[in-house]
C-alpha positions as a Python dict, from the first residue, in 0.01 Angstrom:
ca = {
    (1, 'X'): (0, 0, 0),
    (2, 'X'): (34, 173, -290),
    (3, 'X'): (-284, -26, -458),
    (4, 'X'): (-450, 71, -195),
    (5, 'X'): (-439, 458, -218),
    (6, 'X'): (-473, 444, -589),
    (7, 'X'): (-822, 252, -522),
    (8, 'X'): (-943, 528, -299),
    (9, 'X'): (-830, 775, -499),
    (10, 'X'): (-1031, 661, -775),
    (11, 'X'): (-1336, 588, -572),
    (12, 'X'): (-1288, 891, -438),
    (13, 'X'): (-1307, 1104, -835),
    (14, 'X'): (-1594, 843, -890),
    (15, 'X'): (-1834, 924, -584),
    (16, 'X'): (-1759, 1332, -651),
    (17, 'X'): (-1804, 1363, -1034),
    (18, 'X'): (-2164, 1098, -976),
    (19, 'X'): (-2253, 1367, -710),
    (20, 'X'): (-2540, 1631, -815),
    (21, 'X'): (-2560, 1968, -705),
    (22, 'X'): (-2921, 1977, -695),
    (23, 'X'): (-2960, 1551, -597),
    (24, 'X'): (-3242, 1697, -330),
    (25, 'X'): (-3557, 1863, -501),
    (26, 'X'): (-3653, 2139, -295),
    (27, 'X'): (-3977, 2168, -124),
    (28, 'X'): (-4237, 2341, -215),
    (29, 'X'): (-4345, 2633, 25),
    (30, 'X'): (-4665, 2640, 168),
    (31, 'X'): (-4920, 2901, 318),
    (32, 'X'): (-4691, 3006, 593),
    (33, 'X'): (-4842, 3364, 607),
    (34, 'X'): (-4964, 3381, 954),
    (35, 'X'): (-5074, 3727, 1147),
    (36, 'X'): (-4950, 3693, 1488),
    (37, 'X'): (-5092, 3842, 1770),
    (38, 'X'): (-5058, 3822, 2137),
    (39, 'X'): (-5311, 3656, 2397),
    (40, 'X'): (-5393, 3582, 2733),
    (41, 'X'): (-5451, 3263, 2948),
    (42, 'X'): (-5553, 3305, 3283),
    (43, 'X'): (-5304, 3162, 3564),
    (44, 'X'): (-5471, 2990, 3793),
    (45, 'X'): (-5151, 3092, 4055),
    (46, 'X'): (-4840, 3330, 3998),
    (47, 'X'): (-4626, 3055, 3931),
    (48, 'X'): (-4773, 2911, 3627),
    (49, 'X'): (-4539, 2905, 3311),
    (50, 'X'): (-4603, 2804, 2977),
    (51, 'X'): (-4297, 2610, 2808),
    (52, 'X'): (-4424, 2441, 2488),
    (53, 'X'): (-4607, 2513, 2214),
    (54, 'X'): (-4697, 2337, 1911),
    (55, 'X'): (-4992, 2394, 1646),
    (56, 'X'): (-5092, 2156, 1279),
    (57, 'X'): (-5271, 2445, 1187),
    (58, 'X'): (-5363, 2820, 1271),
    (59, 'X'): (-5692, 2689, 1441),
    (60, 'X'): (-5518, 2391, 1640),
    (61, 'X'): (-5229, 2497, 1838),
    (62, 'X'): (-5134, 2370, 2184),
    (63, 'X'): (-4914, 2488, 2472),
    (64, 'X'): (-4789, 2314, 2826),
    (65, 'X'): (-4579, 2430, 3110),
    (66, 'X'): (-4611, 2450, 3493),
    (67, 'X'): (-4953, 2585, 3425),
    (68, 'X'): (-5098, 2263, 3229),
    (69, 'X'): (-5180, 2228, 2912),
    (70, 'X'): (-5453, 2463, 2670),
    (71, 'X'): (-5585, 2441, 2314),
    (72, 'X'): (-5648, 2758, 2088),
    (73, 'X'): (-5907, 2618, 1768),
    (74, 'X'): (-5848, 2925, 1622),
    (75, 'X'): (-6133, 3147, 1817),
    (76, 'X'): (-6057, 3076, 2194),
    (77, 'X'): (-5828, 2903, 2436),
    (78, 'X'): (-5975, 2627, 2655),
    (79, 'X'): (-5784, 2438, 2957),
    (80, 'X'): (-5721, 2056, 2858),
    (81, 'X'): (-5891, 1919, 3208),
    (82, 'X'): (-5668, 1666, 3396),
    (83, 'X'): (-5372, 1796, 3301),
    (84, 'X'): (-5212, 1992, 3562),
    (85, 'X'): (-4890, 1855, 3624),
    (86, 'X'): (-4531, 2023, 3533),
    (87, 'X'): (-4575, 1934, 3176),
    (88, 'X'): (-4230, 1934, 3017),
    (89, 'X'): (-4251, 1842, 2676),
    (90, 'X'): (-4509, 1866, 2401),
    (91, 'X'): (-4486, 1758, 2030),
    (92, 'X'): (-4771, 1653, 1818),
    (93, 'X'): (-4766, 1407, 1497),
    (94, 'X'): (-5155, 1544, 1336),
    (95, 'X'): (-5443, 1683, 1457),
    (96, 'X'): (-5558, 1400, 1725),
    (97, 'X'): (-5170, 1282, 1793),
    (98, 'X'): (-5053, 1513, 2084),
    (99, 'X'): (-4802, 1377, 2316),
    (100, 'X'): (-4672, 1553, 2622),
    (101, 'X'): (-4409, 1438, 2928),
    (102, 'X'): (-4513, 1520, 3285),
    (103, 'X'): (-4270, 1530, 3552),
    (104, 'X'): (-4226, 1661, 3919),
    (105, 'X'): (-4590, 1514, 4059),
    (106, 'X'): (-4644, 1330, 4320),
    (107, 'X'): (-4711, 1003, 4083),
    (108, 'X'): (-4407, 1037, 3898),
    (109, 'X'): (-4331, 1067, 3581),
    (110, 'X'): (-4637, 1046, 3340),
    (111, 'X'): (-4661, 1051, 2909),
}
């Protein structure tokens, strides 16, 4: 038993003296100095909520809810057609890789 605690003991020293305090190079900061400002979508009832939003870029940013789903390219918001289920989820991957969950229709679930 006693073998055994002196081996992990001196893995132990081994793993912290190999250890780095920088091992992870840090990343570079990008252009992250957006102007916010507020903005209207119409509702098309008093019960429409927006949940989500995600954007690649200051002129390509989405957002889903109750109310469906709209795009803002950087000038104007326009209503994704088709879409107007009780979207509960939205993430994107790029530009033309948006994926969003739909539940509580009368078709069931839909991605």
């Amino acid at each position: 038993m006693k073998k055994f605690y002196f081996a992990f003991t001196i893995l132990f020293f081994v793993v912290l003296i190999s250890c780095h305090d920088n091992f992870v190079e840090p990343i570079a900061p990008g252009s992250r100095n957006y102007i916010w400002k507020s903005d209207t979508l119409k509702q098309l009832t008093p019960f429409d909520y927006l949940y989500n939003i995600w954007g690649s870029s200051e002129s390509d940013v989405w957002v889903s809810g109750s109310g469906g789903m709209f795009h803002y390219n950087g000038t104007n918001w326009q209503e994704y057609k088709g879409m107007r289920w009780n979207l509960d989820c939205l993430y994107g991957f790029a530009k033309y890789d948006i994926w969003t969950f739909a539940s509580g229709n009368y078709n069931g679930a839909n991605i």
